[in-house]
Short mmCIF file of C-alpha atoms in Angstrom, two decimals:
data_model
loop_
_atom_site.label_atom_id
_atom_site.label_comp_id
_atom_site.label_asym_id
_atom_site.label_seq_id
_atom_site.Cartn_x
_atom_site.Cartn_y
_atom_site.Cartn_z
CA UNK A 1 2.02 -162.37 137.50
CA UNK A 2 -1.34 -160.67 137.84
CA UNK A 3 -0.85 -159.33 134.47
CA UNK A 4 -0.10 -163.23 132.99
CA UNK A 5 -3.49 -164.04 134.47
CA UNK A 6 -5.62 -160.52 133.16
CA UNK A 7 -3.91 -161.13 129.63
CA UNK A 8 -4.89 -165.19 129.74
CA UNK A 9 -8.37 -164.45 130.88
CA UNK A 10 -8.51 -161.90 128.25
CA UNK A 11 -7.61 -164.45 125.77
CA UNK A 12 -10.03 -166.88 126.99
CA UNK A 13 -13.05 -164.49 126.72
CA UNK A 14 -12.05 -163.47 123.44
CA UNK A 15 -12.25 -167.42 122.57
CA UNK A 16 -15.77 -167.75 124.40
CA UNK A 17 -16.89 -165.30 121.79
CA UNK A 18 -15.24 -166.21 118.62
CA UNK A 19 -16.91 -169.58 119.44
CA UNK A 20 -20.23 -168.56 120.07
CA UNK A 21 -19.96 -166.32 116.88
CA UNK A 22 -19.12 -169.56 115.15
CA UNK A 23 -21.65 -171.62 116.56
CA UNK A 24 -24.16 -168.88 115.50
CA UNK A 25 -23.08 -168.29 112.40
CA UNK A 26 -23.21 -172.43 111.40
CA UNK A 27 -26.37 -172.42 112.67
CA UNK A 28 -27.53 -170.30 110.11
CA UNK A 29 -26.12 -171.56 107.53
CA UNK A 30 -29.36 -173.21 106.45
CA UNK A 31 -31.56 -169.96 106.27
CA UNK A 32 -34.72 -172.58 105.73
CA UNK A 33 -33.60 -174.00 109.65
CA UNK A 34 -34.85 -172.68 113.12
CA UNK A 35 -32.47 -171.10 115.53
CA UNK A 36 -32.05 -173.02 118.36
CA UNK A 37 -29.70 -171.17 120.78
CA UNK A 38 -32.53 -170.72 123.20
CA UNK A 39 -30.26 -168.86 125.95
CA UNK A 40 -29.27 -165.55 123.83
CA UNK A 41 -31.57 -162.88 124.16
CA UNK A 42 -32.77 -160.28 121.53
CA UNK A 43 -30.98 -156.73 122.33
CA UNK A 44 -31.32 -153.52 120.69
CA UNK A 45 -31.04 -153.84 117.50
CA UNK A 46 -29.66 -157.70 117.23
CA UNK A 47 -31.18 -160.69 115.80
CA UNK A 48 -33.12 -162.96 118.02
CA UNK A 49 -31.81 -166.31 118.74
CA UNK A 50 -34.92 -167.98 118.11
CA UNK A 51 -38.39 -165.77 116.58
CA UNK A 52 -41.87 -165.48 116.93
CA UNK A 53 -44.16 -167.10 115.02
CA UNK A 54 -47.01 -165.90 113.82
CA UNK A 55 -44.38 -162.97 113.69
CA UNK A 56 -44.89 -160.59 110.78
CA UNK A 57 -47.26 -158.26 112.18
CA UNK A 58 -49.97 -160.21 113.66
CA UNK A 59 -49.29 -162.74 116.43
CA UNK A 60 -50.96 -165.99 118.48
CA UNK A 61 -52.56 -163.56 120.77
CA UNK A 62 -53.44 -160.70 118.60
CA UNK A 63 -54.67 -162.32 115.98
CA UNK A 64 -57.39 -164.67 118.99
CA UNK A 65 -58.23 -161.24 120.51
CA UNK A 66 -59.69 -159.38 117.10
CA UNK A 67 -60.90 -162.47 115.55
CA UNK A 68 -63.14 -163.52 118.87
CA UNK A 69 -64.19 -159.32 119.42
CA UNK A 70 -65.54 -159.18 115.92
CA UNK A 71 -67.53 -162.31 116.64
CA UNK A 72 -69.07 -161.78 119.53
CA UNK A 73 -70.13 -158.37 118.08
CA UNK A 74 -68.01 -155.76 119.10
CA UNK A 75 -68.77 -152.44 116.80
CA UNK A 76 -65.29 -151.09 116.55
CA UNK A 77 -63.21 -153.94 115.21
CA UNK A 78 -66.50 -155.72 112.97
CA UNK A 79 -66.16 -152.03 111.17
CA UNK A 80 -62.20 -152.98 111.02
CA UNK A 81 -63.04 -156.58 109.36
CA UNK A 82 -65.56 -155.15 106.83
CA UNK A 83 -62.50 -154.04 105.49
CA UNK A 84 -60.80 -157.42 105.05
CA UNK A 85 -64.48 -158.41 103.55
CA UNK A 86 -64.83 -155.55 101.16
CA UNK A 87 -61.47 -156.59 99.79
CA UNK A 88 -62.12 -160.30 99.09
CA UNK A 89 -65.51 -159.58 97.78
CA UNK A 90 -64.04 -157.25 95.26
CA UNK A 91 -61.08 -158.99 94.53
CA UNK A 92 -61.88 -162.12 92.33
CA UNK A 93 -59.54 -165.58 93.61
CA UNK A 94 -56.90 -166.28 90.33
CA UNK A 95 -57.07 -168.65 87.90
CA UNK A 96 -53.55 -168.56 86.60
CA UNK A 97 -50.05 -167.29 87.69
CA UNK A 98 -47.18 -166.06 85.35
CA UNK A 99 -43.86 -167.14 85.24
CA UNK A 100 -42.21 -163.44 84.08
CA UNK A 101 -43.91 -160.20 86.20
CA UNK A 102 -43.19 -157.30 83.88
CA UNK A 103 -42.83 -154.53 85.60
CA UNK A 104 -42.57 -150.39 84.51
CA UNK A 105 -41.99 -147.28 86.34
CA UNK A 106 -43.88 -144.18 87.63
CA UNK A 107 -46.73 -145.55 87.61
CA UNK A 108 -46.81 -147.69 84.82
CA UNK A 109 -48.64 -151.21 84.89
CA UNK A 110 -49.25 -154.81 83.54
CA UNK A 111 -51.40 -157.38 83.94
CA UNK A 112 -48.83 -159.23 85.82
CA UNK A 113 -47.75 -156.58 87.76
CA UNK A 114 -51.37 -155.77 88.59
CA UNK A 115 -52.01 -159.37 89.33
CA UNK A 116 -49.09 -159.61 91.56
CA UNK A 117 -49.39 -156.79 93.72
CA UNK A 118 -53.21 -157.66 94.17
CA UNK A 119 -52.46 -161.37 95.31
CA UNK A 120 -50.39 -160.72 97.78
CA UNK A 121 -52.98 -158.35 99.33
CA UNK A 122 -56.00 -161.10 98.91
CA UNK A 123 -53.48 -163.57 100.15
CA UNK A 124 -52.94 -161.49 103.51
CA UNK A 125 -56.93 -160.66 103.69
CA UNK A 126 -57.72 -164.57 103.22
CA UNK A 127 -55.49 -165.51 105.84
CA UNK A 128 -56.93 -162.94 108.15
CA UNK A 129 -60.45 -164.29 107.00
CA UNK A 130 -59.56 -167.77 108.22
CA UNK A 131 -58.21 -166.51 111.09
CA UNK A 132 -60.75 -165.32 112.31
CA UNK A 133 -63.40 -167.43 111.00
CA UNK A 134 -61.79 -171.17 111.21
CA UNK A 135 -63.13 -172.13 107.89
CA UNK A 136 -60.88 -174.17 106.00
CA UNK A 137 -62.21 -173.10 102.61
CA UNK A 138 -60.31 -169.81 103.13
CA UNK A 139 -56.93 -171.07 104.33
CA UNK A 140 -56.91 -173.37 101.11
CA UNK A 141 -58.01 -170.40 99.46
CA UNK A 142 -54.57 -168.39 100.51
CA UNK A 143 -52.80 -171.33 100.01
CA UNK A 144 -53.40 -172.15 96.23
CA UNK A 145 -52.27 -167.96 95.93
CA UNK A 146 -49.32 -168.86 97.85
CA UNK A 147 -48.28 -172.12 95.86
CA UNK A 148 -49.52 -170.43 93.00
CA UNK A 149 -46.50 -167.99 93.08
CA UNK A 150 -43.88 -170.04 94.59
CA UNK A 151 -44.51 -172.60 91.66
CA UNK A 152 -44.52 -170.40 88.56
CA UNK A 153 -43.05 -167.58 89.34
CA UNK A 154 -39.33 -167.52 87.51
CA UNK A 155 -38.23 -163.57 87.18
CA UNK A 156 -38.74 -159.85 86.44
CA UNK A 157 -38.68 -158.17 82.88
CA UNK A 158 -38.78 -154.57 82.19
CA UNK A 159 -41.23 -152.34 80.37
CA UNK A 160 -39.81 -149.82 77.66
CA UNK A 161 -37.77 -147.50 79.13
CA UNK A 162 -38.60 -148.39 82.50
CA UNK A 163 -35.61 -148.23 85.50
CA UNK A 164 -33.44 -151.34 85.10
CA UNK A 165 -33.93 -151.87 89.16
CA UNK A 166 -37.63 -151.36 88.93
CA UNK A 167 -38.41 -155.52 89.65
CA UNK A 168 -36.32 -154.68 93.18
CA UNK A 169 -39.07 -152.38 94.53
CA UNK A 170 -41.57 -154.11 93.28
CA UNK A 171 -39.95 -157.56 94.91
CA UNK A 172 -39.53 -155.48 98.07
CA UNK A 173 -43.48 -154.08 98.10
CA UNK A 174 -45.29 -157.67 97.41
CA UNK A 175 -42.96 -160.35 99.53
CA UNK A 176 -43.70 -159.45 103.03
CA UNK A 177 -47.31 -159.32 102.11
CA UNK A 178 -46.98 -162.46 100.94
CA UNK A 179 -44.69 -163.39 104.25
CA UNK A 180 -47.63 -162.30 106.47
CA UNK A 181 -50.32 -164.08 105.05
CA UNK A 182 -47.08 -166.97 104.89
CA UNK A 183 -46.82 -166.70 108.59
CA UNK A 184 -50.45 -166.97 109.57
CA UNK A 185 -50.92 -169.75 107.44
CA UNK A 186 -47.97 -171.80 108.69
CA UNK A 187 -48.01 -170.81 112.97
CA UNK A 188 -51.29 -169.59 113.84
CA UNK A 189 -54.04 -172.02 114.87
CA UNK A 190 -57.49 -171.30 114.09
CA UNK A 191 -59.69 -172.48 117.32
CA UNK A 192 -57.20 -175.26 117.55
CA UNK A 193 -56.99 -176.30 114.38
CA UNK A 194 -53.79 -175.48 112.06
CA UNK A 195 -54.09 -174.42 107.93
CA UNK A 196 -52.74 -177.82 106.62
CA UNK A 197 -49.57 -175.95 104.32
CA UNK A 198 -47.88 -178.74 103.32
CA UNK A 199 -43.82 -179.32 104.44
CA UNK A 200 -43.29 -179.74 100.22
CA UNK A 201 -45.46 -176.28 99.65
CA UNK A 202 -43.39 -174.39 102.83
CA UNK A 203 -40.00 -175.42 100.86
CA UNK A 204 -41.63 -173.93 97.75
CA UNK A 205 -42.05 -170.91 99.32
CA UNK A 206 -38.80 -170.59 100.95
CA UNK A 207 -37.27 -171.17 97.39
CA UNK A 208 -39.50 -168.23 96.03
CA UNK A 209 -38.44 -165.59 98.83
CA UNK A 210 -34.57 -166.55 98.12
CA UNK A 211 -35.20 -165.94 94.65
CA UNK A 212 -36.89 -162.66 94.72
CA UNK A 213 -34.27 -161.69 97.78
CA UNK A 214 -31.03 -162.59 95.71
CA UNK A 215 -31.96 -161.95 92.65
CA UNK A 216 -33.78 -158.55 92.95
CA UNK A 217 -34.18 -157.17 96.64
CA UNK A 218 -30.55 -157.71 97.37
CA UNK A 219 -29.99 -155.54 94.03
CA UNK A 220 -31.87 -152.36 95.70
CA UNK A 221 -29.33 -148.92 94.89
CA UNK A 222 -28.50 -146.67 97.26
CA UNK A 223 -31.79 -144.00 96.37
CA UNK A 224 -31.79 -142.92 99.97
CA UNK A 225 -35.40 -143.11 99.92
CA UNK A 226 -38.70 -145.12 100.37
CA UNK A 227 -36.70 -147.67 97.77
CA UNK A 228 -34.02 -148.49 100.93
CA UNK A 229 -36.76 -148.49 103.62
CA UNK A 230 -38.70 -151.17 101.60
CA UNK A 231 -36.00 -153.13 101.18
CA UNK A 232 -35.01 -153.23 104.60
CA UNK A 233 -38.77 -154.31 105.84
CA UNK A 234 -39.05 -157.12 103.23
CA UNK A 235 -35.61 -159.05 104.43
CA UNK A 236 -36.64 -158.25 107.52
CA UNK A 237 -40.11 -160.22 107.18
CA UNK A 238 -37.94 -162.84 104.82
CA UNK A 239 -35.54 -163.52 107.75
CA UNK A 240 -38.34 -164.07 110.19
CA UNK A 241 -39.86 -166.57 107.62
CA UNK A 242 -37.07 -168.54 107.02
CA UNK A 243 -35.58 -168.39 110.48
CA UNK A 244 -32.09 -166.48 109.38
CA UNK A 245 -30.93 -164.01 111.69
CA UNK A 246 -28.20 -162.65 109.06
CA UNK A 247 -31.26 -161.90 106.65
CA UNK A 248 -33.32 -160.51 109.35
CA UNK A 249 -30.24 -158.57 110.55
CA UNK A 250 -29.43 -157.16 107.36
CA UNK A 251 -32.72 -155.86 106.71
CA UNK A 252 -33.01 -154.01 110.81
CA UNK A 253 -29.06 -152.54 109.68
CA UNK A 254 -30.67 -151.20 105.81
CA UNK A 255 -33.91 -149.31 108.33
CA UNK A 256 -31.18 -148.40 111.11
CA UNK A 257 -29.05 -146.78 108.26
CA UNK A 258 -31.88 -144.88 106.33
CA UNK A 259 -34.18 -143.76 109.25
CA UNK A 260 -31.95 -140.52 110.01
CA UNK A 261 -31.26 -140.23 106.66
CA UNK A 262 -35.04 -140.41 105.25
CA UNK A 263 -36.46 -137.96 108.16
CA UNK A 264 -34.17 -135.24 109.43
CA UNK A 265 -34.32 -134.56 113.48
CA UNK A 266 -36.72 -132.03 113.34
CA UNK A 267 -38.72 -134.92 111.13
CA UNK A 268 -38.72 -133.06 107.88
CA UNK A 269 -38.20 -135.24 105.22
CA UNK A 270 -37.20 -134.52 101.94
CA UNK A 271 -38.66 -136.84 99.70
CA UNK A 272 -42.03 -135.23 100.11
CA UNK A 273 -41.40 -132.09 98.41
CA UNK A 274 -38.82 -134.08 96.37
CA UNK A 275 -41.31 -136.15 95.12
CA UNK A 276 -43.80 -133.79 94.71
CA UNK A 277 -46.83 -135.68 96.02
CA UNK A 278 -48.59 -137.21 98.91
CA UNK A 279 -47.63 -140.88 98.10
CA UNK A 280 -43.98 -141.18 98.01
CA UNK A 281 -42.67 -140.08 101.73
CA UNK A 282 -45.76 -141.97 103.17
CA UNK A 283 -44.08 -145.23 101.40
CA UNK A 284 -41.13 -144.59 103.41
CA UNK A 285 -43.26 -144.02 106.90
CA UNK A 286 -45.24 -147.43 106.55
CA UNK A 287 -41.91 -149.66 105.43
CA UNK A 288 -40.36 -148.03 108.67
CA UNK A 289 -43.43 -148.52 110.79
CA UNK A 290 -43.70 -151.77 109.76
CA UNK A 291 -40.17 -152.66 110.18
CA UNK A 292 -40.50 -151.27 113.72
CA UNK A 293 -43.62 -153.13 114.47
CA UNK A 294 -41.66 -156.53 113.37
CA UNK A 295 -38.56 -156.09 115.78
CA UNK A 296 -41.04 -155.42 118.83
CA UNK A 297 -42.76 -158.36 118.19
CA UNK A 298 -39.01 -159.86 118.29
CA UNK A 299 -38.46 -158.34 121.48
CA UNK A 300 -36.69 -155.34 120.53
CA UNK A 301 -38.42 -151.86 120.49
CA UNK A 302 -35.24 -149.84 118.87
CA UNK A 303 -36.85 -148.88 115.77
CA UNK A 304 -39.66 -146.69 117.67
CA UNK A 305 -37.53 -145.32 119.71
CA UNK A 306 -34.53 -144.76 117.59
CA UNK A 307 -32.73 -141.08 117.37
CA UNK A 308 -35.47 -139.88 120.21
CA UNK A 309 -38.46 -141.52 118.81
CA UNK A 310 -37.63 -140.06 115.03
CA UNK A 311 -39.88 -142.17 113.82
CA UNK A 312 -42.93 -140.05 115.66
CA UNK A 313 -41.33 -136.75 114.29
CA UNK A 314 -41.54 -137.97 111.11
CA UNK A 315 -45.54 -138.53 111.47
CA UNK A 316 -45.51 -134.98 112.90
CA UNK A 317 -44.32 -133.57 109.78
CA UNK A 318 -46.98 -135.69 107.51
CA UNK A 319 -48.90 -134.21 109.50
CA UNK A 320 -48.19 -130.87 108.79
CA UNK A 321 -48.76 -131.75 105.09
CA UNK A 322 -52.47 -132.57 105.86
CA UNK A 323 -52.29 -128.88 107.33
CA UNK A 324 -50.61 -127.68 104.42
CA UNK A 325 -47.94 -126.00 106.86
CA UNK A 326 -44.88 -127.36 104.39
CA UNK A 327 -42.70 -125.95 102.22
CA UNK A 328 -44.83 -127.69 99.60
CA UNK A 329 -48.77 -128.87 99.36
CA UNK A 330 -49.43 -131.92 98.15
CA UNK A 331 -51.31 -133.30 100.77
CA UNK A 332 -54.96 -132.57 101.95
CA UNK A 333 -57.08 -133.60 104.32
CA UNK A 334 -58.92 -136.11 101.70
CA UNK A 335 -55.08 -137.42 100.43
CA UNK A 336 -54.95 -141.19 101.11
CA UNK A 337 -53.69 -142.34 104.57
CA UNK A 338 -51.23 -145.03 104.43
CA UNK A 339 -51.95 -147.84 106.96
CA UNK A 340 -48.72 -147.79 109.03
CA UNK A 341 -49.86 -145.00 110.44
CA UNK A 342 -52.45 -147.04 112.17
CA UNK A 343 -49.29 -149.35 113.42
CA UNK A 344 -47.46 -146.25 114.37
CA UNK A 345 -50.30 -145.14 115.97
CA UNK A 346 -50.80 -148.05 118.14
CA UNK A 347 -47.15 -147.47 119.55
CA UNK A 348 -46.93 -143.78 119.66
CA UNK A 349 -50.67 -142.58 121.05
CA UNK A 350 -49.73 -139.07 119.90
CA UNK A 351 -52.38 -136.24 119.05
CA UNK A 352 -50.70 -135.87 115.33
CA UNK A 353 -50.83 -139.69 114.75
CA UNK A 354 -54.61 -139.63 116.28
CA UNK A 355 -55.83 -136.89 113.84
CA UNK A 356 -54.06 -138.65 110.75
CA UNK A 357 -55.76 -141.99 111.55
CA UNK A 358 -59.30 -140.43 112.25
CA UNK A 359 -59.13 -138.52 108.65
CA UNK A 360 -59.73 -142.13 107.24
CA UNK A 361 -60.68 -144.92 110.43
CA UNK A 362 -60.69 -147.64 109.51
CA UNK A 363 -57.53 -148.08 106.97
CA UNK A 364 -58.23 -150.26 104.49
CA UNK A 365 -55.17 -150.85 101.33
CA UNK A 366 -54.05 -148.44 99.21
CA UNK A 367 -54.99 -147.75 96.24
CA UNK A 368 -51.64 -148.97 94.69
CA UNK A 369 -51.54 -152.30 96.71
CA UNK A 370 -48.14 -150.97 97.51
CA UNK A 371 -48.07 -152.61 101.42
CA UNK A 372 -50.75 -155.27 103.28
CA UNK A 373 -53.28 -153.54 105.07
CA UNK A 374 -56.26 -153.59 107.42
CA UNK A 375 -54.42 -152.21 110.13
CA UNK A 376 -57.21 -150.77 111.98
CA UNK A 377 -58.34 -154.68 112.12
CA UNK A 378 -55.05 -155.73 113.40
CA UNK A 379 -53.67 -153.21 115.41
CA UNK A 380 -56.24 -150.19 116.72
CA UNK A 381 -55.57 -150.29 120.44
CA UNK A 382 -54.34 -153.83 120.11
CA UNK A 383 -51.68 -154.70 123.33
CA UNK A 384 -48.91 -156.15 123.36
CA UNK A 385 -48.23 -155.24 119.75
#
C-alpha cells in the first residue's frame, strides 16, 4: 500500500512539472511577448520568469543616481560623463544606413563596418545623454540610429579572403550595444517622462535582433575563445530585449560552458599568448563581465562567482600582463584597458582589478568600438549593480 501511494505521488509530481515546463515553454513561444509567470523565481543560473527592464547594464535606479550626481556637480562621475560627451561630440549623427555590412578579418575594415560598429556606440552614449539630461532632442536622436538599422539593414557580405563566419562576431560585438541603448530608450523614464519609441519602431527592432541572431550569431563555431564569450553576452542581452527566456538561457549556458574553458583555475588564459597581443583575451574578459553583470541585474549572481570567483582570477592574470610577469609581453602599463574591467571592478573590489582601472579612470570605448562603454559613468562604485 504505502508503496501504491509513494509511486502515485511520484507520478503526480512528475506531472506538476511536465506541466509547468509546458506552460513555460508556450509562453515563450512568442520571443517578442513578456513572461508572465510572476511566482517562479530566478535561480542560479536559470532564466527569470519575468526581467528587468531597463536591464542591459544600466537600470531605473542606476541610471537616476549618476544622471542626478553629475548634475548637481559631483567631480567624480561629471569626469565619468565627459566621456559620454567627448564621444558624441566627436562622433558625427548618420545620414544614411546600408542594407549589406561588409565585413573582413584581422583587422580589416569598411565603411559599413566602420559605420556600424560606431552607431551602436553613439546610440548607447545618446541614450545615456538623455538619460541623464531629459532632453528629447537626444532620445530622438538614438532613435532615428536605432530605426535607422532595424529598417535597412538586410545581411552580411565578406571581404576577400576574409573568414566565412566573420559577420557572426561582428553581429555578436554591435547588437547588445545596440540592446542597451534599446533598453534605455524603451523602460527608463527620464524625470518622468518616457523616450516616445514607437510600438511599430519596437517591432522593427525585434525583427532586426532575430535576424542578426538566426542568421549570424546563432552560426558562431566552436573557437573556444573571445568569439564564444561574445556570442553568449549578445543572446543574452537579445533575450532580455525580447522577453525570451530560451534566448536568454542559451546565451548564460554558451558563458557557463566557455568560462573554465577560456581562463584556466589558476586564471591563466591562453588566448593571450595565443593571440599574441593585449586585445584579444581582454575581449573575452569584458563579454564575460558583461554577461555576469546582466544575470545579477536578473537576480542571479552565478557568473561572478562561478568555479570560485574564476572570473576575478582571470583579471589577476591580465594583470600580470600589465606587470609583464607572463609567459609572454604584450601588455604594458599604457596598453588599452577594456571597460569591463570597470564592471568587474564594481563587483569584485580587488587590489588587481583597482590598479587595472586606475591605469586609465575613467574608461571611455575602445579604440575598435568592439563593446559599449563609459563604464566608469555607469558603474564606478555604483550599488546595487
Amino acid at each position: 500500500m504505502k508503496k501504491t501511494i509513494n509511486s502515485l505521488l511520484l507520478c503526480m509530481t512528475m506531472a506538476a512539472m511536465a506541466t509547468l515546463l509546458f506552460m513555460c515553454k508556450k509562453q515563450d513561444l512568442n520571443s517578442n511577448a513578456p513572461l508572465r509567470n510572476e511566482s517562479l523565481t530566478a535561480a542560479a543560473g536559470v532564466a527569470p520568469a519575468v526581467f528587468v527592464h531597463p536591464g542591459v547594464l544600466n537600470t531605473q535606479a542606476s541610471l537616476d543616481l549618476i544622471g542626478s550626481q553629475v548634475n548637481s556637480g559631483e567631480a567624480v562621475r561629471s569626469a565619468a560623463y565627459q566621456k559620454v560627451l567627448d564621444f558624441v561630440n566627436g562622433n558625427a549623427l548618420p545620414t544614411k544606413f546600408w542594407e549589406t555590412v561588409t565585413v573582413g578579418s584581422n583587422g580589416a575594415t569598411t565603411e559599413s563596418k566602420s559605420q556600424i560598429r560606431k552607431d551602436a556606440v553613439l546610440a548607447y552614449a545618446l541614450a545615456l545623454r538623455w538619460a541623464k539630461t531629459g532632453t528629447a532632442t537626444y532620445a530622438q536622436q538614438c532613435i532615428a540610429i536605432l530605426n535607422g538599422w532595424s529598417y535597412t539593414f538586410k545581411q552580411y557580405a565578406l571581404m576577400d579572403g576574409a573568414n566565412q563566419y566573420q559577420p557572426s562576431l561582428e553581429a555578436s560585438w554591435t547588437t547588445p550595444s545596440f540592446v542597451a541603448a534599446a533598453e534605455i530608450i524603451r523602460y527608463y523614464k527620464a524625470f518622468g517622462q518616457a523616450a516616445g519609441w514607437s510600438d511599430a519602431d519596437i517591432n522593427q527592432f525585434n525583427n532586426y535582433l532575430n535576424l542578426v541572431k538566426n542568421n549570424y550569431i546563432n552560426n558562431t563555431p566552436a573557437y573556444n575563445n573571445n568569439w564564444n564569450a561574445s556570442a553568449g553576452y549578445a543572446k543574452m542581452a537579445i533575450g532580455i530585449f525580447l522577453n525570451s527566456a530560451t534566448v536568454y538561457q542559451n546565451g548564460y549556458n554558451i558563458i557557463a560552458q566557455h568560462l573554465p574553458i577560456i581562463i584556466k583555475p589558476d586564471g591563466t588564459i591562453p588566448e593571450y599568448c595565443d593571440r599574441n597581443d593585449c586585445v584579444h583575451f581582454q575581449y573575452s574578459l569584458t563579454a564575460f563581465s558583461y554577461a555576469a553583470q546582466l544575470a545579477k541585474m536578473q537576480g542571479d549572481n552565478s557568473l561572478w562567482t562561478f568555479n570560485s570567483n574564476l572570473l576575478s582570477k582571470g583579471y589577476d592574470y591580465m594583470r600580470s600582463a600589465y606587470n609583464q610577469t607572463t609567459s609572454c609581453n604584450k601588455c604594458s602599463t599604457s596598453s588599452p584597458v577594456f571597460p569591463g574591467t570597470e564592471v568587474a571592478y564594481n563587483y569584485y573590489k580587488t587590489a588587481n582589478l583597482q590598479y587595472l582601472r586606475e591605469l586609465q579612470d575613467p574608461l571611455g570605448v575602445p579604440n575598435d568600438k568592439t563593446f559599449l562603454g563609459f563604464t566608469s559613468y555607469t558603474h564606478f562604485n555604483v550599488p546595487g549593480l
